């Protein structure tokens, strides 16, 4: 299994993945700012034995990876990138970025994109991102609000049925909490607000027909 994190920051997400995932899982993390990467790998304690850190522009790095036909594809891609105004840059939900995500994703892989919300501008950007993801991944896409206001996760897959069963996803989350090396938070509780925004030809009961993007 391979995991990619675009937007490493202080390294909290790669550190969590390195702690919770089996040793066989390899993790790549891309960070634009070399000073941030140095801090994460130094005083903040990111374990570089588990995480390969790439100091690079994430969009350009992903594009190069997408064009390399010999490059390994990822089973899970996280996107967690914001500008100085707390906004997700529009390029990270552009058509070109969506194509590169699909090209870098394994056949049964997932993408998870953390976006901010709570103001008119941020909410509009979130809706635009949801539209981009539902168009680029018509097979399966959903949005899940965080327990605390201000963040929403958009999740997508290039295969149908990924988010059809809320009960199955909750059971999987509960199992992960029990088995994955002391995962402290209850991920199953965070699925309560899930809204399906694309699901291919399926007609699962979890779709929120009142939500449009």
mmCIF file with all atom_site columns, C-alpha atoms in Angstrom:
data_model
loop_
_atom_site.group_PDB
_atom_site.id
_atom_site.type_symbol
_atom_site.label_atom_id
_atom_site.label_alt_id
_atom_site.label_comp_id
_atom_site.label_asym_id
_atom_site.label_entity_id
_atom_site.label_seq_id
_atom_site.pdbx_PDB_ins_code
_atom_site.Cartn_x
_atom_site.Cartn_y
_atom_site.Cartn_z
_atom_site.occupancy
_atom_site.B_iso_or_equiv
_atom_site.pdbx_formal_charge
_atom_site.auth_seq_id
_atom_site.auth_comp_id
_atom_site.auth_asym_id
_atom_site.auth_atom_id
_atom_site.pdbx_PDB_model_num
ATOM 1   C CA . UNK A 1 1   ? 0.000   0.000  0.000   1.00 0.00 ? 1   UNK A CA 1
ATOM 2   C CA . UNK A 1 2   ? 1.127   3.546  -0.763  1.00 0.00 ? 2   UNK A CA 1
ATOM 3   C CA . UNK A 1 3   ? -0.114  6.814  0.751   1.00 0.00 ? 3   UNK A CA 1
ATOM 4   C CA . UNK A 1 4   ? 0.505   10.352 -0.531  1.00 0.00 ? 4   UNK A CA 1
ATOM 5   C CA . UNK A 1 5   ? 0.077   13.506 1.557   1.00 0.00 ? 5   UNK A CA 1
ATOM 6   C CA . UNK A 1 6   ? 0.019   16.791 -0.392  1.00 0.00 ? 6   UNK A CA 1
ATOM 7   C CA . UNK A 1 7   ? 0.650   19.598 2.078   1.00 0.00 ? 7   UNK A CA 1
ATOM 8   C CA . UNK A 1 8   ? 2.682   18.106 4.921   1.00 0.00 ? 8   UNK A CA 1
ATOM 9   C CA . UNK A 1 9   ? 2.804   21.159 7.190   1.00 0.00 ? 9   UNK A CA 1
ATOM 10  C CA . UNK A 1 10  ? 4.072   20.293 10.650  1.00 0.00 ? 10  UNK A CA 1
ATOM 11  C CA . UNK A 1 11  ? 3.761   16.602 9.817   1.00 0.00 ? 11  UNK A CA 1
ATOM 12  C CA . UNK A 1 12  ? 0.876   15.680 12.124  1.00 0.00 ? 12  UNK A CA 1
ATOM 13  C CA . UNK A 1 13  ? -0.999  13.663 9.476   1.00 0.00 ? 13  UNK A CA 1
ATOM 14  C CA . UNK A 1 14  ? 2.047   11.731 8.181   1.00 0.00 ? 14  UNK A CA 1
ATOM 15  C CA . UNK A 1 15  ? 3.042   11.088 11.808  1.00 0.00 ? 15  UNK A CA 1
ATOM 16  C CA . UNK A 1 16  ? -0.413  9.691  12.591  1.00 0.00 ? 16  UNK A CA 1
ATOM 17  C CA . UNK A 1 17  ? -0.324  7.517  9.488   1.00 0.00 ? 17  UNK A CA 1
ATOM 18  C CA . UNK A 1 18  ? 3.167   6.287  10.321  1.00 0.00 ? 18  UNK A CA 1
ATOM 19  C CA . UNK A 1 19  ? 2.009   5.382  13.814  1.00 0.00 ? 19  UNK A CA 1
ATOM 20  C CA . UNK A 1 20  ? -1.258  3.694  12.855  1.00 0.00 ? 20  UNK A CA 1
ATOM 21  C CA . UNK A 1 21  ? -0.445  1.993  9.559   1.00 0.00 ? 21  UNK A CA 1
ATOM 22  C CA . UNK A 1 22  ? 1.383   -1.322 9.218   1.00 0.00 ? 22  UNK A CA 1
ATOM 23  C CA . UNK A 1 23  ? 5.088   -1.185 8.420   1.00 0.00 ? 23  UNK A CA 1
ATOM 24  C CA . UNK A 1 24  ? 4.402   -2.367 4.879   1.00 0.00 ? 24  UNK A CA 1
ATOM 25  C CA . UNK A 1 25  ? 2.620   0.925  4.084   1.00 0.00 ? 25  UNK A CA 1
ATOM 26  C CA . UNK A 1 26  ? 4.875   3.522  2.432   1.00 0.00 ? 26  UNK A CA 1
ATOM 27  C CA . UNK A 1 27  ? 4.125   7.227  2.848   1.00 0.00 ? 27  UNK A CA 1
ATOM 28  C CA . UNK A 1 28  ? 5.183   10.127 0.620   1.00 0.00 ? 28  UNK A CA 1
ATOM 29  C CA . UNK A 1 29  ? 4.650   13.688 1.867   1.00 0.00 ? 29  UNK A CA 1
ATOM 30  C CA . UNK A 1 30  ? 5.069   16.830 -0.241  1.00 0.00 ? 30  UNK A CA 1
ATOM 31  C CA . UNK A 1 31  ? 5.714   20.246 1.339   1.00 0.00 ? 31  UNK A CA 1
ATOM 32  C CA . UNK A 1 32  ? 6.428   23.521 -0.459  1.00 0.00 ? 32  UNK A CA 1
ATOM 33  C CA . UNK A 1 33  ? 8.277   25.341 2.335   1.00 0.00 ? 33  UNK A CA 1
ATOM 34  C CA . UNK A 1 34  ? 11.696  23.887 3.144   1.00 0.00 ? 34  UNK A CA 1
ATOM 35  C CA . UNK A 1 35  ? 11.703  25.569 6.558   1.00 0.00 ? 35  UNK A CA 1
ATOM 36  C CA . UNK A 1 36  ? 8.432   23.896 7.478   1.00 0.00 ? 36  UNK A CA 1
ATOM 37  C CA . UNK A 1 37  ? 9.764   20.536 6.276   1.00 0.00 ? 37  UNK A CA 1
ATOM 38  C CA . UNK A 1 38  ? 12.958  20.974 8.307   1.00 0.00 ? 38  UNK A CA 1
ATOM 39  C CA . UNK A 1 39  ? 10.964  21.794 11.427  1.00 0.00 ? 39  UNK A CA 1
ATOM 40  C CA . UNK A 1 40  ? 8.692   18.776 10.928  1.00 0.00 ? 40  UNK A CA 1
ATOM 41  C CA . UNK A 1 41  ? 11.636  16.414 10.406  1.00 0.00 ? 41  UNK A CA 1
ATOM 42  C CA . UNK A 1 42  ? 13.671  17.985 13.236  1.00 0.00 ? 42  UNK A CA 1
ATOM 43  C CA . UNK A 1 43  ? 12.206  19.389 16.460  1.00 0.00 ? 43  UNK A CA 1
ATOM 44  C CA . UNK A 1 44  ? 8.654   18.264 15.693  1.00 0.00 ? 44  UNK A CA 1
ATOM 45  C CA . UNK A 1 45  ? 9.791   14.658 15.424  1.00 0.00 ? 45  UNK A CA 1
ATOM 46  C CA . UNK A 1 46  ? 8.456   13.334 12.116  1.00 0.00 ? 46  UNK A CA 1
ATOM 47  C CA . UNK A 1 47  ? 9.832   9.813  11.661  1.00 0.00 ? 47  UNK A CA 1
ATOM 48  C CA . UNK A 1 48  ? 11.538  9.955  8.266   1.00 0.00 ? 48  UNK A CA 1
ATOM 49  C CA . UNK A 1 49  ? 12.130  6.209  8.423   1.00 0.00 ? 49  UNK A CA 1
ATOM 50  C CA . UNK A 1 50  ? 8.400   5.857  7.699   1.00 0.00 ? 50  UNK A CA 1
ATOM 51  C CA . UNK A 1 51  ? 7.805   9.007  5.659   1.00 0.00 ? 51  UNK A CA 1
ATOM 52  C CA . UNK A 1 52  ? 9.611   10.101 2.482   1.00 0.00 ? 52  UNK A CA 1
ATOM 53  C CA . UNK A 1 53  ? 9.556   13.916 2.476   1.00 0.00 ? 53  UNK A CA 1
ATOM 54  C CA . UNK A 1 54  ? 9.647   15.812 -0.826  1.00 0.00 ? 54  UNK A CA 1
ATOM 55  C CA . UNK A 1 55  ? 10.231  19.584 -0.719  1.00 0.00 ? 55  UNK A CA 1
ATOM 56  C CA . UNK A 1 56  ? 8.427   20.668 -3.851  1.00 0.00 ? 56  UNK A CA 1
ATOM 57  C CA . UNK A 1 57  ? 5.396   22.452 -5.217  1.00 0.00 ? 57  UNK A CA 1
ATOM 58  C CA . UNK A 1 58  ? 2.636   19.869 -4.717  1.00 0.00 ? 58  UNK A CA 1
ATOM 59  C CA . UNK A 1 59  ? 0.800   20.612 -7.953  1.00 0.00 ? 59  UNK A CA 1
ATOM 60  C CA . UNK A 1 60  ? 3.952   20.349 -10.065 1.00 0.00 ? 60  UNK A CA 1
ATOM 61  C CA . UNK A 1 61  ? 5.104   17.238 -8.188  1.00 0.00 ? 61  UNK A CA 1
ATOM 62  C CA . UNK A 1 62  ? 1.768   15.502 -8.762  1.00 0.00 ? 62  UNK A CA 1
ATOM 63  C CA . UNK A 1 63  ? 1.796   16.470 -12.441 1.00 0.00 ? 63  UNK A CA 1
ATOM 64  C CA . UNK A 1 64  ? 5.251   14.992 -12.918 1.00 0.00 ? 64  UNK A CA 1
ATOM 65  C CA . UNK A 1 65  ? 4.174   11.832 -11.138 1.00 0.00 ? 65  UNK A CA 1
ATOM 66  C CA . UNK A 1 66  ? 1.057   11.560 -13.284 1.00 0.00 ? 66  UNK A CA 1
ATOM 67  C CA . UNK A 1 67  ? 3.140   11.709 -16.461 1.00 0.00 ? 67  UNK A CA 1
ATOM 68  C CA . UNK A 1 68  ? 5.471   8.932  -15.317 1.00 0.00 ? 68  UNK A CA 1
ATOM 69  C CA . UNK A 1 69  ? 3.913   5.722  -16.576 1.00 0.00 ? 69  UNK A CA 1
ATOM 70  C CA . UNK A 1 70  ? 6.306   3.649  -14.453 1.00 0.00 ? 70  UNK A CA 1
ATOM 71  C CA . UNK A 1 71  ? 5.530   5.405  -11.166 1.00 0.00 ? 71  UNK A CA 1
ATOM 72  C CA . UNK A 1 72  ? 3.671   3.463  -8.494  1.00 0.00 ? 72  UNK A CA 1
ATOM 73  C CA . UNK A 1 73  ? 0.065   4.550  -7.972  1.00 0.00 ? 73  UNK A CA 1
ATOM 74  C CA . UNK A 1 74  ? -1.364  5.492  -4.592  1.00 0.00 ? 74  UNK A CA 1
ATOM 75  C CA . UNK A 1 75  ? -4.034  3.708  -2.593  1.00 0.00 ? 75  UNK A CA 1
ATOM 76  C CA . UNK A 1 76  ? -4.797  6.855  -0.600  1.00 0.00 ? 76  UNK A CA 1
ATOM 77  C CA . UNK A 1 77  ? -4.115  10.506 -1.424  1.00 0.00 ? 77  UNK A CA 1
ATOM 78  C CA . UNK A 1 78  ? -4.638  13.291 1.130   1.00 0.00 ? 78  UNK A CA 1
ATOM 79  C CA . UNK A 1 79  ? -4.818  16.940 0.052   1.00 0.00 ? 79  UNK A CA 1
ATOM 80  C CA . UNK A 1 80  ? -4.384  19.486 2.864   1.00 0.00 ? 80  UNK A CA 1
ATOM 81  C CA . UNK A 1 81  ? -3.209  22.757 1.302   1.00 0.00 ? 81  UNK A CA 1
ATOM 82  C CA . UNK A 1 82  ? -4.162  26.344 2.161   1.00 0.00 ? 82  UNK A CA 1
ATOM 83  C CA . UNK A 1 83  ? -2.863  29.782 1.266   1.00 0.00 ? 83  UNK A CA 1
ATOM 84  C CA . UNK A 1 84  ? -2.016  32.623 3.642   1.00 0.00 ? 84  UNK A CA 1
ATOM 85  C CA . UNK A 1 85  ? -5.697  33.596 3.821   1.00 0.00 ? 85  UNK A CA 1
ATOM 86  C CA . UNK A 1 86  ? -6.813  30.127 4.943   1.00 0.00 ? 86  UNK A CA 1
ATOM 87  C CA . UNK A 1 87  ? -8.245  29.303 1.534   1.00 0.00 ? 87  UNK A CA 1
ATOM 88  C CA . UNK A 1 88  ? -7.650  26.329 -0.732  1.00 0.00 ? 88  UNK A CA 1
ATOM 89  C CA . UNK A 1 89  ? -6.011  27.719 -3.895  1.00 0.00 ? 89  UNK A CA 1
ATOM 90  C CA . UNK A 1 90  ? -8.264  27.261 -6.914  1.00 0.00 ? 90  UNK A CA 1
ATOM 91  C CA . UNK A 1 91  ? -5.582  25.259 -8.709  1.00 0.00 ? 91  UNK A CA 1
ATOM 92  C CA . UNK A 1 92  ? -6.110  22.437 -6.238  1.00 0.00 ? 92  UNK A CA 1
ATOM 93  C CA . UNK A 1 93  ? -9.575  21.754 -7.566  1.00 0.00 ? 93  UNK A CA 1
ATOM 94  C CA . UNK A 1 94  ? -8.897  22.644 -11.202 1.00 0.00 ? 94  UNK A CA 1
ATOM 95  C CA . UNK A 1 95  ? -9.547  20.269 -14.103 1.00 0.00 ? 95  UNK A CA 1
ATOM 96  C CA . UNK A 1 96  ? -5.811  19.683 -14.534 1.00 0.00 ? 96  UNK A CA 1
ATOM 97  C CA . UNK A 1 97  ? -5.359  18.800 -10.861 1.00 0.00 ? 97  UNK A CA 1
ATOM 98  C CA . UNK A 1 98  ? -8.325  16.416 -11.002 1.00 0.00 ? 98  UNK A CA 1
ATOM 99  C CA . UNK A 1 99  ? -6.803  14.644 -14.009 1.00 0.00 ? 99  UNK A CA 1
ATOM 100 C CA . UNK A 1 100 ? -3.481  14.281 -12.231 1.00 0.00 ? 100 UNK A CA 1
ATOM 101 C CA . UNK A 1 101 ? -5.168  12.907 -9.117  1.00 0.00 ? 101 UNK A CA 1
ATOM 102 C CA . UNK A 1 102 ? -6.938  10.238 -11.155 1.00 0.00 ? 102 UNK A CA 1
ATOM 103 C CA . UNK A 1 103 ? -3.726  9.378  -12.986 1.00 0.00 ? 103 UNK A CA 1
ATOM 104 C CA . UNK A 1 104 ? -1.861  8.892  -9.700  1.00 0.00 ? 104 UNK A CA 1
ATOM 105 C CA . UNK A 1 105 ? -4.596  6.859  -8.005  1.00 0.00 ? 105 UNK A CA 1
ATOM 106 C CA . UNK A 1 106 ? -4.620  3.062  -7.840  1.00 0.00 ? 106 UNK A CA 1
ATOM 107 C CA . UNK A 1 107 ? -7.742  1.384  -9.273  1.00 0.00 ? 107 UNK A CA 1
ATOM 108 C CA . UNK A 1 108 ? -9.293  0.951  -5.810  1.00 0.00 ? 108 UNK A CA 1
ATOM 109 C CA . UNK A 1 109 ? -7.731  4.078  -4.332  1.00 0.00 ? 109 UNK A CA 1
ATOM 110 C CA . UNK A 1 110 ? -9.335  6.985  -2.468  1.00 0.00 ? 110 UNK A CA 1
ATOM 111 C CA . UNK A 1 111 ? -8.739  10.737 -2.363  1.00 0.00 ? 111 UNK A CA 1
ATOM 112 C CA . UNK A 1 112 ? -9.463  12.803 0.747   1.00 0.00 ? 112 UNK A CA 1
ATOM 113 C CA . UNK A 1 113 ? -9.305  16.602 0.559   1.00 0.00 ? 113 UNK A CA 1
ATOM 114 C CA . UNK A 1 114 ? -9.550  18.794 3.659   1.00 0.00 ? 114 UNK A CA 1
ATOM 115 C CA . UNK A 1 115 ? -11.215 22.159 2.965   1.00 0.00 ? 115 UNK A CA 1
ATOM 116 C CA . UNK A 1 116 ? -12.175 25.057 5.202   1.00 0.00 ? 116 UNK A CA 1
ATOM 117 C CA . UNK A 1 117 ? -15.692 26.453 5.467   1.00 0.00 ? 117 UNK A CA 1
ATOM 118 C CA . UNK A 1 118 ? -17.667 28.904 7.569   1.00 0.00 ? 118 UNK A CA 1
ATOM 119 C CA . UNK A 1 119 ? -17.522 32.165 5.587   1.00 0.00 ? 119 UNK A CA 1
ATOM 120 C CA . UNK A 1 120 ? -19.235 33.042 2.326   1.00 0.00 ? 120 UNK A CA 1
ATOM 121 C CA . UNK A 1 121 ? -15.955 32.882 0.397   1.00 0.00 ? 121 UNK A CA 1
ATOM 122 C CA . UNK A 1 122 ? -14.832 29.604 1.965   1.00 0.00 ? 122 UNK A CA 1
ATOM 123 C CA . UNK A 1 123 ? -18.276 28.044 1.483   1.00 0.00 ? 123 UNK A CA 1
ATOM 124 C CA . UNK A 1 124 ? -18.283 29.057 -2.188  1.00 0.00 ? 124 UNK A CA 1
ATOM 125 C CA . UNK A 1 125 ? -14.837 27.530 -2.643  1.00 0.00 ? 125 UNK A CA 1
ATOM 126 C CA . UNK A 1 126 ? -16.016 24.359 -0.924  1.00 0.00 ? 126 UNK A CA 1
ATOM 127 C CA . UNK A 1 127 ? -19.010 24.127 -3.259  1.00 0.00 ? 127 UNK A CA 1
ATOM 128 C CA . UNK A 1 128 ? -16.750 24.706 -6.273  1.00 0.00 ? 128 UNK A CA 1
ATOM 129 C CA . UNK A 1 129 ? -14.418 21.950 -5.064  1.00 0.00 ? 129 UNK A CA 1
ATOM 130 C CA . UNK A 1 130 ? -17.350 19.582 -4.563  1.00 0.00 ? 130 UNK A CA 1
ATOM 131 C CA . UNK A 1 131 ? -18.519 20.299 -8.098  1.00 0.00 ? 131 UNK A CA 1
ATOM 132 C CA . UNK A 1 132 ? -15.021 19.640 -9.438  1.00 0.00 ? 132 UNK A CA 1
ATOM 133 C CA . UNK A 1 133 ? -14.689 16.353 -7.577  1.00 0.00 ? 133 UNK A CA 1
ATOM 134 C CA . UNK A 1 134 ? -18.167 15.093 -8.469  1.00 0.00 ? 134 UNK A CA 1
ATOM 135 C CA . UNK A 1 135 ? -17.439 15.837 -12.146 1.00 0.00 ? 135 UNK A CA 1
ATOM 136 C CA . UNK A 1 136 ? -13.960 14.287 -12.127 1.00 0.00 ? 136 UNK A CA 1
ATOM 137 C CA . UNK A 1 137 ? -15.008 11.276 -10.014 1.00 0.00 ? 137 UNK A CA 1
ATOM 138 C CA . UNK A 1 138 ? -18.621 10.540 -11.029 1.00 0.00 ? 138 UNK A CA 1
ATOM 139 C CA . UNK A 1 139 ? -18.220 6.975  -9.746  1.00 0.00 ? 139 UNK A CA 1
ATOM 140 C CA . UNK A 1 140 ? -18.203 8.014  -6.068  1.00 0.00 ? 140 UNK A CA 1
ATOM 141 C CA . UNK A 1 141 ? -17.786 11.229 -4.089  1.00 0.00 ? 141 UNK A CA 1
ATOM 142 C CA . UNK A 1 142 ? -19.012 12.514 -0.740  1.00 0.00 ? 142 UNK A CA 1
ATOM 143 C CA . UNK A 1 143 ? -18.498 15.353 1.736   1.00 0.00 ? 143 UNK A CA 1
ATOM 144 C CA . UNK A 1 144 ? -18.208 14.938 5.496   1.00 0.00 ? 144 UNK A CA 1
ATOM 145 C CA . UNK A 1 145 ? -18.229 17.888 7.927   1.00 0.00 ? 145 UNK A CA 1
ATOM 146 C CA . UNK A 1 146 ? -15.843 17.834 10.868  1.00 0.00 ? 146 UNK A CA 1
ATOM 147 C CA . UNK A 1 147 ? -17.309 17.588 14.361  1.00 0.00 ? 147 UNK A CA 1
ATOM 148 C CA . UNK A 1 148 ? -16.215 21.152 14.998  1.00 0.00 ? 148 UNK A CA 1
ATOM 149 C CA . UNK A 1 149 ? -17.321 23.818 12.497  1.00 0.00 ? 149 UNK A CA 1
ATOM 150 C CA . UNK A 1 150 ? -14.772 25.048 9.997   1.00 0.00 ? 150 UNK A CA 1
ATOM 151 C CA . UNK A 1 151 ? -13.603 21.949 8.112   1.00 0.00 ? 151 UNK A CA 1
ATOM 152 C CA . UNK A 1 152 ? -15.155 19.598 5.576   1.00 0.00 ? 152 UNK A CA 1
ATOM 153 C CA . UNK A 1 153 ? -13.579 16.503 4.056   1.00 0.00 ? 153 UNK A CA 1
ATOM 154 C CA . UNK A 1 154 ? -14.367 15.723 0.416   1.00 0.00 ? 154 UNK A CA 1
ATOM 155 C CA . UNK A 1 155 ? -13.698 12.044 -0.352  1.00 0.00 ? 155 UNK A CA 1
ATOM 156 C CA . UNK A 1 156 ? -13.702 10.459 -3.802  1.00 0.00 ? 156 UNK A CA 1
ATOM 157 C CA . UNK A 1 157 ? -12.958 7.181  -5.535  1.00 0.00 ? 157 UNK A CA 1
ATOM 158 C CA . UNK A 1 158 ? -12.602 6.055  -9.127  1.00 0.00 ? 158 UNK A CA 1
ATOM 159 C CA . UNK A 1 159 ? -14.856 3.047  -8.571  1.00 0.00 ? 159 UNK A CA 1
ATOM 160 C CA . UNK A 1 160 ? -18.563 2.794  -7.801  1.00 0.00 ? 160 UNK A CA 1
ATOM 161 C CA . UNK A 1 161 ? -19.948 1.839  -4.422  1.00 0.00 ? 161 UNK A CA 1
ATOM 162 C CA . UNK A 1 162 ? -17.186 3.329  -2.277  1.00 0.00 ? 162 UNK A CA 1
ATOM 163 C CA . UNK A 1 163 ? -19.598 5.299  -0.087  1.00 0.00 ? 163 UNK A CA 1
ATOM 164 C CA . UNK A 1 164 ? -22.871 3.429  -0.609  1.00 0.00 ? 164 UNK A CA 1
ATOM 165 C CA . UNK A 1 165 ? -23.222 1.938  2.869   1.00 0.00 ? 165 UNK A CA 1
ATOM 166 C CA . UNK A 1 166 ? -22.964 4.245  5.872   1.00 0.00 ? 166 UNK A CA 1
ATOM 167 C CA . UNK A 1 167 ? -23.278 1.260  8.230   1.00 0.00 ? 167 UNK A CA 1
ATOM 168 C CA . UNK A 1 168 ? -20.348 -0.512 6.571   1.00 0.00 ? 168 UNK A CA 1
ATOM 169 C CA . UNK A 1 169 ? -18.186 2.602  6.781   1.00 0.00 ? 169 UNK A CA 1
ATOM 170 C CA . UNK A 1 170 ? -19.035 3.063  10.468  1.00 0.00 ? 170 UNK A CA 1
ATOM 171 C CA . UNK A 1 171 ? -18.198 -0.575 11.196  1.00 0.00 ? 171 UNK A CA 1
ATOM 172 C CA . UNK A 1 172 ? -14.865 -0.217 9.403   1.00 0.00 ? 172 UNK A CA 1
ATOM 173 C CA . UNK A 1 173 ? -14.072 2.960  11.353  1.00 0.00 ? 173 UNK A CA 1
ATOM 174 C CA . UNK A 1 174 ? -14.885 1.272  14.661  1.00 0.00 ? 174 UNK A CA 1
ATOM 175 C CA . UNK A 1 175 ? -12.705 -1.694 13.744  1.00 0.00 ? 175 UNK A CA 1
ATOM 176 C CA . UNK A 1 176 ? -9.830  0.647  12.899  1.00 0.00 ? 176 UNK A CA 1
ATOM 177 C CA . UNK A 1 177 ? -10.141 2.325  16.285  1.00 0.00 ? 177 UNK A CA 1
ATOM 178 C CA . UNK A 1 178 ? -9.932  -1.035 18.024  1.00 0.00 ? 178 UNK A CA 1
ATOM 179 C CA . UNK A 1 179 ? -7.147  -2.549 15.968  1.00 0.00 ? 179 UNK A CA 1
ATOM 180 C CA . UNK A 1 180 ? -4.919  0.217  14.631  1.00 0.00 ? 180 UNK A CA 1
ATOM 181 C CA . UNK A 1 181 ? -2.453  0.843  17.437  1.00 0.00 ? 181 UNK A CA 1
ATOM 182 C CA . UNK A 1 182 ? -4.397  3.035  19.785  1.00 0.00 ? 182 UNK A CA 1
ATOM 183 C CA . UNK A 1 183 ? -6.309  5.342  17.438  1.00 0.00 ? 183 UNK A CA 1
ATOM 184 C CA . UNK A 1 184 ? -7.947  7.667  19.961  1.00 0.00 ? 184 UNK A CA 1
ATOM 185 C CA . UNK A 1 185 ? -10.747 9.486  18.121  1.00 0.00 ? 185 UNK A CA 1
ATOM 186 C CA . UNK A 1 186 ? -14.031 7.907  17.029  1.00 0.00 ? 186 UNK A CA 1
ATOM 187 C CA . UNK A 1 187 ? -14.031 8.213  13.249  1.00 0.00 ? 187 UNK A CA 1
ATOM 188 C CA . UNK A 1 188 ? -17.447 6.538  13.001  1.00 0.00 ? 188 UNK A CA 1
ATOM 189 C CA . UNK A 1 189 ? -19.097 9.491  14.775  1.00 0.00 ? 189 UNK A CA 1
ATOM 190 C CA . UNK A 1 190 ? -17.715 11.824 12.136  1.00 0.00 ? 190 UNK A CA 1
ATOM 191 C CA . UNK A 1 191 ? -19.673 10.071 9.401   1.00 0.00 ? 191 UNK A CA 1
ATOM 192 C CA . UNK A 1 192 ? -23.073 11.227 10.668  1.00 0.00 ? 192 UNK A CA 1
ATOM 193 C CA . UNK A 1 193 ? -23.163 14.263 8.391   1.00 0.00 ? 193 UNK A CA 1
ATOM 194 C CA . UNK A 1 194 ? -21.933 12.459 5.274   1.00 0.00 ? 194 UNK A CA 1
ATOM 195 C CA . UNK A 1 195 ? -23.539 13.617 2.033   1.00 0.00 ? 195 UNK A CA 1
ATOM 196 C CA . UNK A 1 196 ? -23.022 11.674 -1.173  1.00 0.00 ? 196 UNK A CA 1
ATOM 197 C CA . UNK A 1 197 ? -22.419 14.045 -4.089  1.00 0.00 ? 197 UNK A CA 1
ATOM 198 C CA . UNK A 1 198 ? -21.688 11.470 -6.807  1.00 0.00 ? 198 UNK A CA 1
ATOM 199 C CA . UNK A 1 199 ? -22.329 7.742  -7.004  1.00 0.00 ? 199 UNK A CA 1
ATOM 200 C CA . UNK A 1 200 ? -22.272 6.668  -10.628 1.00 0.00 ? 200 UNK A CA 1
ATOM 201 C CA . UNK A 1 201 ? -25.179 4.507  -11.701 1.00 0.00 ? 201 UNK A CA 1
ATOM 202 C CA . UNK A 1 202 ? -26.021 3.409  -8.163  1.00 0.00 ? 202 UNK A CA 1
ATOM 203 C CA . UNK A 1 203 ? -28.989 4.661  -6.161  1.00 0.00 ? 203 UNK A CA 1
ATOM 204 C CA . UNK A 1 204 ? -27.908 4.044  -2.562  1.00 0.00 ? 204 UNK A CA 1
ATOM 205 C CA . UNK A 1 205 ? -30.027 5.357  0.298   1.00 0.00 ? 205 UNK A CA 1
ATOM 206 C CA . UNK A 1 206 ? -27.231 7.456  1.724   1.00 0.00 ? 206 UNK A CA 1
ATOM 207 C CA . UNK A 1 207 ? -27.498 10.173 -0.936  1.00 0.00 ? 207 UNK A CA 1
ATOM 208 C CA . UNK A 1 208 ? -28.755 13.513 0.375   1.00 0.00 ? 208 UNK A CA 1
ATOM 209 C CA . UNK A 1 209 ? -30.974 14.618 -2.466  1.00 0.00 ? 209 UNK A CA 1
ATOM 210 C CA . UNK A 1 210 ? -31.475 18.040 -0.859  1.00 0.00 ? 210 UNK A CA 1
ATOM 211 C CA . UNK A 1 211 ? -27.802 18.870 -1.395  1.00 0.00 ? 211 UNK A CA 1
ATOM 212 C CA . UNK A 1 212 ? -26.698 20.141 -4.778  1.00 0.00 ? 212 UNK A CA 1
ATOM 213 C CA . UNK A 1 213 ? -23.306 21.369 -5.882  1.00 0.00 ? 213 UNK A CA 1
#
